[in-house]
N, CA, C and O atoms as a Tinker XYZ file with bonds, in Angstrom:
   376  protein
     1  N    -23.138000   16.863000    5.863000    73     2
     2  CA   -22.733000   16.911000    4.474000    64     1     3
     3  C    -22.423000   15.507000    3.961000    63     2     4     5
     4  O    -22.845000   15.128000    2.869000    81     3
     5  N    -21.686000   14.745000    4.754000    73     3     6
     6  CA   -21.318000   13.396000    4.330000    64     5     7
     7  C    -22.544000   12.493000    4.253000    63     6     8     9
     8  O    -22.657000   11.669000    3.346000    81     7
     9  N    -23.459000   12.648000    5.204000    73     7    10
    10  CA   -24.689000   11.832000    5.164000    64     9    11
    11  C    -25.522000   12.166000    3.934000    63    10    12    13
    12  O    -26.095000   11.272000    3.311000    81    11
    13  N    -25.593000   13.437000    3.583000    73    11    14
    14  CA   -26.325000   13.846000    2.384000    64    13    15
    15  C    -25.679000   13.254000    1.144000    63    14    16    17
    16  O    -26.362000   12.737000    0.259000    81    15
    17  N    -24.359000   13.333000    1.089000    73    15    18
    18  CA   -23.633000   12.789000   -0.053000    64    17    19
    19  C    -23.887000   11.292000   -0.209000    63    18    20    21
    20  O    -24.160000   10.818000   -1.311000    81    19
    21  N    -23.798000   10.557000    0.878000    73    19    22
    22  CA   -24.000000    9.112000    0.808000    64    21    23
    23  C    -25.455000    8.754000    0.492000    63    22    24    25
    24  O    -25.715000    7.762000   -0.190000    81    23
    25  N    -26.398000    9.551000    0.980000    73    23    26
    26  CA   -27.809000    9.292000    0.673000    64    25    27
    27  C    -28.094000    9.506000   -0.811000    63    26    28    29
    28  O    -28.800000    8.707000   -1.427000    81    27
    29  N    -27.552000   10.576000   -1.387000    73    27    30
    30  CA   -27.757000   10.838000   -2.813000    64    29    31
    31  C    -27.074000    9.763000   -3.647000    63    30    32    33
    32  O    -27.621000    9.318000   -4.656000    81    31
    33  N    -25.887000    9.344000   -3.232000    73    31    34
    34  CA   -25.175000    8.283000   -3.953000    64    33    35
    35  C    -25.945000    6.962000   -3.891000    63    34    36    37
    36  O    -26.052000    6.257000   -4.895000    81    35
    37  N    -26.480000    6.628000   -2.716000    73    35    38
    38  CA   -27.248000    5.390000   -2.580000    64    37    39
    39  C    -28.531000    5.441000   -3.408000    63    38    40    41
    40  O    -28.914000    4.448000   -4.026000    81    39
    41  N    -29.190000    6.591000   -3.421000    73    39    42
    42  CA   -30.407000    6.729000   -4.220000    64    41    43
    43  C    -30.089000    6.588000   -5.707000    63    42    44    45
    44  O    -30.831000    5.940000   -6.445000    81    43
    45  N    -28.996000    7.190000   -6.141000    73    43    46
    46  CA   -28.609000    7.087000   -7.541000    64    45    47
    47  C    -28.256000    5.668000   -7.942000    63    46    48    49
    48  O    -28.645000    5.203000   -9.014000    81    47
    49  N    -27.518000    4.980000   -7.083000    73    47    50
    50  CA   -27.148000    3.593000   -7.383000    64    49    51
    51  C    -28.379000    2.686000   -7.406000    63    50    52    53
    52  O    -28.476000    1.792000   -8.247000    81    51
    53  N    -29.311000    2.912000   -6.491000    73    51    54
    54  CA   -30.533000    2.112000   -6.461000    64    53    55
    55  C    -31.376000    2.355000   -7.710000    63    54    56    57
    56  O    -31.871000    1.413000   -8.328000    81    55
    57  N    -31.531000    3.618000   -8.074000    73    55    58
    58  CA   -32.301000    3.919000   -9.284000    64    57    59
    59  C    -31.625000    3.355000  -10.530000    63    58    60    61
    60  O    -32.301000    2.885000  -11.445000    81    59
    61  N    -30.305000    3.399000  -10.568000    73    59    62
    62  CA   -29.603000    2.841000  -11.718000    64    61    63
    63  C    -29.797000    1.335000  -11.805000    63    62    64    65
    64  O    -29.989000    0.796000  -12.895000    81    63
    65  N    -29.750000    0.652000  -10.670000    73    63    66
    66  CA   -29.972000   -0.796000  -10.673000    64    65    67
    67  C    -31.387000   -1.130000  -11.144000    63    66    68    69
    68  O    -31.587000   -2.056000  -11.931000    81    67
    69  N    -32.357000   -0.372000  -10.658000    73    67    70
    70  CA   -33.741000   -0.603000  -11.081000    64    69    71
    71  C    -33.888000   -0.333000  -12.575000    63    70    72    73
    72  O    -34.545000   -1.093000  -13.286000    81    71
    73  N    -33.279000    0.745000  -13.044000    73    71    74
    74  CA   -33.379000    1.082000  -14.456000    64    73    75
    75  C    -32.697000    0.071000  -15.356000    63    74    76    77
    76  O    -33.177000   -0.196000  -16.458000    81    75
    77  N    -31.582000   -0.499000  -14.905000    73    75    78
    78  CA   -30.889000   -1.488000  -15.724000    64    77    79
    79  C    -31.597000   -2.842000  -15.715000    63    78    80    81
    80  O    -31.681000   -3.507000  -16.748000    81    79
    81  N    -32.108000   -3.250000  -14.552000    73    79    82
    82  CA   -32.796000   -4.537000  -14.471000    64    81    83
    83  C    -34.121000   -4.487000  -15.227000    63    82    84    85
    84  O    -34.469000   -5.419000  -15.951000    81    83
    85  N    -34.858000   -3.382000  -15.050000    73    83    86
    86  CA   -36.158000   -3.267000  -15.698000    64    85    87
    87  C    -36.101000   -2.693000  -17.102000    63    86    88    89
    88  O    -37.124000   -2.629000  -17.784000    81    87
    89  N    -34.930000   -2.278000  -17.541000    73    87    90
    90  CA   -34.738000   -1.679000  -18.860000    64    89    91
    91  C    -35.674000   -0.497000  -19.064000    63    90    92    93
    92  O    -36.402000   -0.411000  -20.053000    81    91
    93  N    -35.627000    0.435000  -18.069000    73    91    94
    94  CA   -36.469000    1.634000  -18.109000    64    93    95
    95  C    -35.546000    2.836000  -18.313000    63    94    96    97
    96  O    -34.741000    3.164000  -17.442000    81    95
    97  N    -35.671000    3.484000  -19.460000    73    95    98
    98  CA   -34.782000    4.589000  -19.804000    64    97    99
    99  C    -34.957000    5.817000  -18.938000    63    98   100   101
   100  O    -33.978000    6.496000  -18.626000    81    99
   101  N    -36.198000    6.119000  -18.537000    73    99   102
   102  CA   -36.462000    7.306000  -17.724000    64   101   103
   103  C    -35.809000    7.169000  -16.347000    63   102   104   105
   104  O    -35.250000    8.133000  -15.823000    81   103
   105  N    -35.880000    5.985000  -15.772000    73   103   106
   106  CA   -35.286000    5.760000  -14.448000    64   105   107
   107  C    -33.768000    5.865000  -14.538000    63   106   108   109
   108  O    -33.127000    6.381000  -13.622000    81   107
   109  N    -33.189000    5.380000  -15.635000    73   107   110
   110  CA   -31.735000    5.492000  -15.814000    64   109   111
   111  C    -31.317000    6.957000  -15.945000    63   110   112   113
   112  O    -30.261000    7.348000  -15.448000    81   111
   113  N    -32.132000    7.756000  -16.602000    73   111   114
   114  CA   -31.832000    9.180000  -16.733000    64   113   115
   115  C    -31.913000    9.881000  -15.388000    63   114   116   117
   116  O    -31.050000   10.699000  -15.066000    81   115
   117  N    -32.925000    9.578000  -14.606000    73   115   118
   118  CA   -33.044000   10.153000  -13.254000    64   117   119
   119  C    -31.858000    9.709000  -12.398000    63   118   120   121
   120  O    -31.313000   10.504000  -11.633000    81   119
   121  N    -31.457000    8.440000  -12.525000    73   119   122
   122  CA   -30.301000    7.935000  -11.777000    64   121   123
   123  C    -29.031000    8.679000  -12.171000    63   122   124   125
   124  O    -28.185000    8.961000  -11.323000    81   123
   125  N    -28.900000    8.995000  -13.444000    73   123   126
   126  CA   -27.724000    9.737000  -13.905000    64   125   127
   127  C    -27.657000   11.110000  -13.251000    63   126   128   129
   128  O    -26.577000   11.566000  -12.875000    81   127
   129  N    -28.811000   11.776000  -13.112000    73   127   130
   130  CA   -28.827000   13.082000  -12.449000    64   129   131
   131  C    -28.484000   12.957000  -10.964000    63   130   132   133
   132  O    -27.782000   13.807000  -10.415000    81   131
   133  N    -28.972000   11.911000  -10.318000    73   131   134
   134  CA   -28.632000   11.687000   -8.911000    64   133   135
   135  C    -27.127000   11.438000   -8.757000    63   134   136   137
   136  O    -26.499000   11.974000   -7.844000    81   135
   137  N    -26.559000   10.634000   -9.638000    73   135   138
   138  CA   -25.126000   10.335000   -9.554000    64   137   139
   139  C    -24.288000   11.562000   -9.881000    63   138   140   141
   140  O    -23.217000   11.749000   -9.303000    81   139
   141  N    -24.755000   12.391000  -10.790000    73   139   142
   142  CA   -24.061000   13.642000  -11.088000    64   141   143
   143  C    -24.099000   14.573000   -9.879000    63   142   144   145
   144  O    -23.101000   15.217000   -9.557000    81   143
   145  N    -25.246000   14.643000   -9.212000    73   143   146
   146  CA   -25.363000   15.464000   -8.004000    64   145   147
   147  C    -24.446000   14.944000   -6.901000    63   146   148   149
   148  O    -23.851000   15.739000   -6.173000    81   147
   149  N    -24.321000   13.626000   -6.766000    73   147   150
   150  CA   -23.426000   13.079000   -5.744000    64   149   151
   151  C    -21.972000   13.386000   -6.070000    63   150   152   153
   152  O    -21.173000   13.593000   -5.157000    81   151
   153  N    -21.609000   13.421000   -7.349000    73   151   154
   154  CA   -20.241000   13.781000   -7.731000    64   153   155
   155  C    -19.942000   15.236000   -7.387000    63   154   156   157
   156  O    -18.850000   15.556000   -6.917000    81   155
   157  N    -20.918000   16.118000   -7.624000    73   155   158
   158  CA   -20.731000   17.533000   -7.286000    64   157   159
   159  C    -20.616000   17.705000   -5.774000    63   158   160   161
   160  O    -19.766000   18.460000   -5.299000    81   159
   161  N    -21.460000   17.013000   -5.016000    73   159   162
   162  CA   -21.379000   17.086000   -3.548000    64   161   163
   163  C    -20.044000   16.548000   -3.035000    63   162   164   165
   164  O    -19.469000   17.109000   -2.102000    81   163
   165  N    -19.552000   15.475000   -3.632000    73   163   166
   166  CA   -18.268000   14.911000   -3.216000    64   165   167
   167  C    -17.131000   15.880000   -3.522000    63   166   168   169
   168  O    -16.221000   16.037000   -2.709000    81   167
   169  N    -17.170000   16.523000   -4.669000    73   167   170
   170  CA   -16.150000   17.499000   -5.025000    64   169   171
   171  C    -16.169000   18.663000   -4.035000    63   170   172   173
   172  O    -15.116000   19.111000   -3.581000    81   171
   173  N    -17.362000   19.153000   -3.702000    73   171   174
   174  CA   -17.486000   20.267000   -2.763000    64   173   175
   175  C    -16.953000   19.882000   -1.385000    63   174   176   177
   176  O    -16.212000   20.646000   -0.766000    81   175
   177  N    -17.329000   18.699000   -0.908000    73   175   178
   178  CA   -16.880000   18.259000    0.418000    64   177   179
   179  C    -15.363000   18.097000    0.453000    63   178   180   181
   180  O    -14.713000   18.504000    1.416000    81   179
   181  N    -14.809000   17.511000   -0.585000    73   179   182
   182  CA   -13.361000   17.321000   -0.643000    64   181   183
   183  C    -12.641000   18.668000   -0.700000    63   182   184   185
   184  O    -11.647000   18.874000   -0.004000    81   183
   185  N    -13.139000   19.569000   -1.519000    73   183   186
   186  CA   -12.531000   20.895000   -1.621000    64   185   187
   187  C    -12.610000   21.634000   -0.292000    63   186   188   189
   188  O    -11.654000   22.299000    0.109000    81   187
   189  N    -13.729000   21.523000    0.383000    73   187   190
   190  CA   -13.883000   22.199000    1.673000    64   189   191
   191  C    -12.894000   21.659000    2.702000    63   190   192   193
   192  O    -12.302000   22.430000    3.456000    81   191
   193  N    -12.711000   20.341000    2.736000    73   191   194
   194  CA   -11.779000   19.765000    3.705000    64   193   195
   195  C    -10.332000   20.105000    3.375000    63   194   196   197
   196  O     -9.541000   20.371000    4.280000    81   195
   197  N     -9.974000   20.102000    2.094000    73   195   198
   198  CA    -8.599000   20.436000    1.702000    64   197   199
   199  C     -8.295000   21.899000    2.002000    63   198   200   201
   200  O     -7.230000   22.215000    2.532000    81   199
   201  N     -9.221000   22.791000    1.669000    73   199   202
   202  CA    -8.994000   24.210000    1.926000    64   201   203
   203  C     -8.943000   24.513000    3.416000    63   202   204   205
   204  O     -8.161000   25.359000    3.850000    81   203
   205  N     -9.769000   23.830000    4.205000    73   203   206
   206  CA    -9.722000   24.038000    5.650000    64   205   207
   207  C     -8.409000   23.541000    6.240000    63   206   208   209
   208  O     -7.859000   24.169000    7.145000    81   207
   209  N     -7.905000   22.426000    5.739000    73   207   210
   210  CA    -6.635000   21.906000    6.238000    64   209   211
   211  C     -5.468000   22.797000    5.816000    63   210   212   213
   212  O     -4.499000   22.941000    6.561000    81   211
   213  N     -5.554000   23.388000    4.641000    73   211   214
   214  CA    -4.457000   24.219000    4.153000    64   213   215
   215  C     -4.425000   25.592000    4.812000    63   214   216   217
   216  O     -3.348000   26.115000    5.097000    81   215
   217  N     -5.592000   26.181000    5.057000    73   215   218
   218  CA    -5.651000   27.554000    5.570000    64   217   219
   219  C     -6.021000   27.642000    7.046000    63   218   220   221
   220  O     -6.051000   28.737000    7.608000    81   219
   221  N     -6.302000   26.518000    7.677000    73   219   222
   222  CA    -6.633000   26.449000    9.114000    64   221   223
   223  C     -7.834000   27.317000    9.482000    63   222   224   225
   224  O     -7.908000   27.854000   10.587000    81   223
   225  N     -8.763000   27.447000    8.552000    73   223   226
   226  CA   -10.031000   28.133000    8.826000    64   225   227
   227  C    -11.048000   27.643000    7.804000    63   226   228   229
   228  O    -10.683000   27.062000    6.781000    81   227
   229  N    -12.320000   27.880000    8.086000    73   227   230
   230  CA   -13.384000   27.420000    7.199000    64   229   231
   231  C    -13.496000   28.386000    6.021000    63   230   232   233
   232  O    -13.702000   29.586000    6.208000    81   231
   233  N    -13.360000   27.851000    4.808000    73   231   234
   234  CA   -13.523000   28.664000    3.604000    64   233   235
   235  C    -14.825000   28.287000    2.907000    63   234   236   237
   236  O    -15.606000   29.166000    2.543000    81   235
   237  N    -15.065000   27.007000    2.719000    73   235   238
   238  CA   -16.330000   26.518000    2.171000    64   237   239
   239  C    -17.094000   25.835000    3.310000    63   238   240   241
   240  O    -16.667000   24.779000    3.775000    81   239
   241  N    -18.200000   26.404000    3.765000    73   239   242
   242  CA   -18.906000   25.807000    4.909000    64   241   243
   243  C    -19.547000   24.475000    4.545000    63   242   244   245
   244  O    -20.071000   24.292000    3.447000    81   243
   245  N    -19.487000   23.546000    5.507000    73   243   246
   246  CA   -20.079000   22.218000    5.309000    64   245   247
   247  C    -21.146000   21.912000    6.336000    63   246   248   249
   248  O    -21.598000   20.770000    6.422000    81   247
   249  N    -21.556000   22.874000    7.102000    73   247   250
   250  CA   -22.550000   22.634000    8.140000    64   249   251
   251  C    -21.905000   22.743000    9.512000    63   250   252   253
   252  O    -20.699000   22.959000    9.629000    81   251
   253  N    -22.714000   22.593000   10.538000    73   251   254
   254  CA   -22.242000   22.727000   11.912000    64   253   255
   255  C    -21.567000   21.430000   12.340000    63   254   256   257
   256  O    -22.117000   20.341000   12.176000    81   255
   257  N    -20.371000   21.568000   12.889000    73   255   258
   258  CA   -19.644000   20.422000   13.425000    64   257   259
   259  C    -19.260000   20.717000   14.860000    63   258   260   261
   260  O    -19.191000   21.874000   15.272000    81   259
   261  N    -19.013000   19.666000   15.612000    73   259   262
   262  CA   -18.580000   19.829000   17.000000    64   261   263
   263  C    -17.161000   20.408000   17.007000    63   262   264   265
   264  O    -16.345000   20.049000   16.158000    81   263
   265  N    -16.862000   21.292000   17.951000    73   263   266
   266  CA   -15.514000   21.863000   17.997000    64   265   267
   267  C    -14.478000   20.807000   18.378000    63   266   268   269
   268  O    -14.769000   19.872000   19.124000    81   267
   269  N    -13.284000   20.972000   17.860000    73   267   270
   270  CA   -12.200000   20.052000   18.178000    64   269   271
   271  C    -11.695000   20.323000   19.595000    63   270   272   273
   272  O    -11.589000   21.477000   20.009000    81   271
   273  N    -11.387000   19.270000   20.326000    73   271   274
   274  CA   -10.807000   19.498000   21.651000    64   273   275
   275  C     -9.390000   20.038000   21.514000    63   274   276   277
   276  O     -8.655000   19.662000   20.601000    81   275
   277  N     -9.019000   20.920000   22.427000    73   275   278
   278  CA    -7.687000   21.517000   22.388000    64   277   279
   279  C     -6.642000   20.490000   22.820000    63   278   280   281
   280  O     -6.864000   19.711000   23.747000    81   279
   281  N     -5.514000   20.502000   22.138000    73   279   282
   282  CA    -4.415000   19.606000   22.512000    64   281   283
   283  C     -3.678000   20.186000   23.703000    63   282   284   285
   284  O     -3.339000   21.370000   23.727000    81   283
   285  N     -3.440000   19.352000   24.675000    73   283   286
   286  CA    -2.742000   19.824000   25.868000    64   285   287
   287  C     -1.296000   19.332000   25.924000    63   286   288   289
   288  O     -0.500000   19.853000   26.705000    81   287
   289  N     -0.957000   18.361000   25.128000    73   287   290
   290  CA     0.402000   17.839000   25.157000    64   289   291
   291  C      1.191000   18.390000   23.975000    63   290   292   293
   292  O      0.626000   18.794000   22.959000    81   291
   293  N      2.491000   18.393000   24.133000    73   291   294
   294  CA     3.372000   18.850000   23.059000    64   293   295
   295  C      4.163000   17.693000   22.474000    63   294   296   297
   296  O      5.170000   17.902000   21.798000    81   295
   297  N      3.711000   16.475000   22.731000    73   295   298
   298  CA     4.381000   15.299000   22.198000    64   297   299
   299  C      4.072000   15.211000   20.703000    63   298   300   301
   300  O      2.914000   15.358000   20.312000    81   299
   301  N      5.079000   14.976000   19.859000    73   299   302
   302  CA     4.786000   14.849000   18.427000    64   301   303
   303  C      3.871000   13.667000   18.161000    63   302   304   305
   304  O      3.919000   12.655000   18.860000    81   303
   305  N      3.037000   13.811000   17.138000    73   303   306
   306  CA     2.079000   12.763000   16.830000    64   305   307
   307  C      2.750000   11.510000   16.301000    63   306   308   309
   308  O      2.279000   10.403000   16.564000    81   307
   309  N      3.826000   11.657000   15.570000    73   307   310
   310  CA     4.504000   10.513000   14.973000    64   309   311
   311  C      5.943000   10.466000   15.470000    63   310   312   313
   312  O      6.691000   11.434000   15.335000    81   311
   313  N      6.313000    9.347000   16.036000    73   311   314
   314  CA     7.687000    9.152000   16.464000    64   313   315
   315  C      8.468000    8.522000   15.320000    63   314   316   317
   316  O      7.996000    7.574000   14.693000    81   315
   317  N      9.643000    9.036000   15.048000    73   315   318
   318  CA    10.468000    8.471000   13.985000    64   317   319
   319  C     11.007000    7.114000   14.429000    63   318   320   321
   320  O     11.397000    6.927000   15.581000    81   319
   321  N     11.020000    6.178000   13.491000    73   319   322
   322  CA    11.549000    4.856000   13.783000    64   321   323
   323  C     13.026000    4.857000   13.424000    63   322   324   325
   324  O     13.393000    5.180000   12.294000    81   323
   325  N     13.861000    4.503000   14.365000    73   323   326
   326  CA    15.298000    4.474000   14.138000    64   325   327
   327  C     15.744000    3.032000   13.993000    63   326   328   329
   328  O     15.419000    2.190000   14.830000    81   327
   329  N     16.477000    2.746000   12.948000    73   327   330
   330  CA    17.026000    1.422000   12.718000    64   329   331
   331  C     18.509000    1.445000   13.053000    63   330   332   333
   332  O     19.214000    2.412000   12.767000    81   331
   333  N     18.972000    0.348000   13.672000    73   331   334
   334  CA    20.372000    0.301000   14.116000    64   333   335
   335  C     21.361000    0.405000   12.963000    63   334   336   337
   336  O     22.383000    1.081000   13.085000    81   335
   337  N     21.077000   -0.241000   11.868000    73   335   338
   338  CA    22.054000   -0.275000   10.770000    64   337   339
   339  C     21.592000    0.502000    9.551000    63   338   340   341
   340  O     22.157000    0.339000    8.470000    81   339
   341  N     20.591000    1.333000    9.697000    73   339   342
   342  CA    20.194000    2.213000    8.625000    64   341   343
   343  C     19.175000    1.677000    7.648000    63   342   344   345
   344  O     18.557000    2.464000    6.931000    81   343
   345  N     18.967000    0.354000    7.584000    73   343   346
   346  CA    18.017000   -0.197000    6.638000    64   345   347
   347  C     17.070000   -1.159000    7.355000    63   346   348   349
   348  O     17.519000   -1.988000    8.147000    81   347
   349  N     15.778000   -1.060000    7.092000    73   347   350
   350  CA    14.859000   -1.988000    7.710000    64   349   351
   351  C     14.982000   -3.383000    7.100000    63   350   352   353
   352  O     15.184000   -3.526000    5.894000    81   351
   353  N     14.861000   -4.389000    7.926000    73   351   354
   354  CA    14.904000   -5.757000    7.442000    64   353   355
   355  C     16.303000   -6.331000    7.282000    63   354   356   357
   356  O     16.446000   -7.484000    6.876000    81   355
   357  N     17.322000   -5.568000    7.587000    73   355   358
   358  CA    18.698000   -6.029000    7.447000    64   357   359
   359  C     19.252000   -6.308000    8.833000    63   358   360   361
   360  O     19.260000   -5.430000    9.695000    81   359
   361  N     19.710000   -7.518000    9.042000    73   359   362
   362  CA    20.339000   -7.884000   10.310000    64   361   363
   363  C     21.844000   -7.797000   10.153000    63   362   364   365
   364  O     22.388000   -8.106000    9.093000    81   363
   365  N     22.505000   -7.379000   11.204000    73   363   366
   366  CA    23.960000   -7.289000   11.167000    64   365   367
   367  C     24.566000   -8.660000   11.001000    63   366   368   369
   368  O     24.152000   -9.605000   11.673000    81   367
   369  N     25.537000   -8.789000   10.121000    73   367   370
   370  CA    26.250000  -10.051000    9.926000    64   369   371
   371  C     25.677000  -10.915000    8.845000    63   370   372   373
   372  O     26.129000  -12.048000    8.683000    81   371
   373  N     24.724000  -10.455000    8.107000    73   371   374
   374  CA    24.155000  -11.272000    7.017000    64   373   375
   375  C     24.999000  -11.174000    5.785000    63   374   376
   376  O     24.681000  -11.791000    4.768000    81   375
C-alpha cells in the first residue's frame, strides 16, 4: 500500500513538473488527478492504521503483511525518568 502511494505521488509530482516547465495544460490536469489519487490513498492508509491501532484488529485491509512477532517479555517499553529534585536541568544549590 505504501509503495503504491509513493509511486502515485512520484508520478504526479513528475507530471506536474513536466507540465509546469513545458507549459502544457493537459499534463498539468493529468498530474492533478494523480495527486488527488495519492491524497485519497494516503487518507485510506492513515485511516486503516489508526483504526487498527485503536481496535487491535484489521478494519480497512491494506494488503498482506508479515505477522508481528509475539512479545515474550513483560518489561515496559518506556522507563520513566526520575529527577532528584523534581525539575530537569536544575542542580541543587543553584
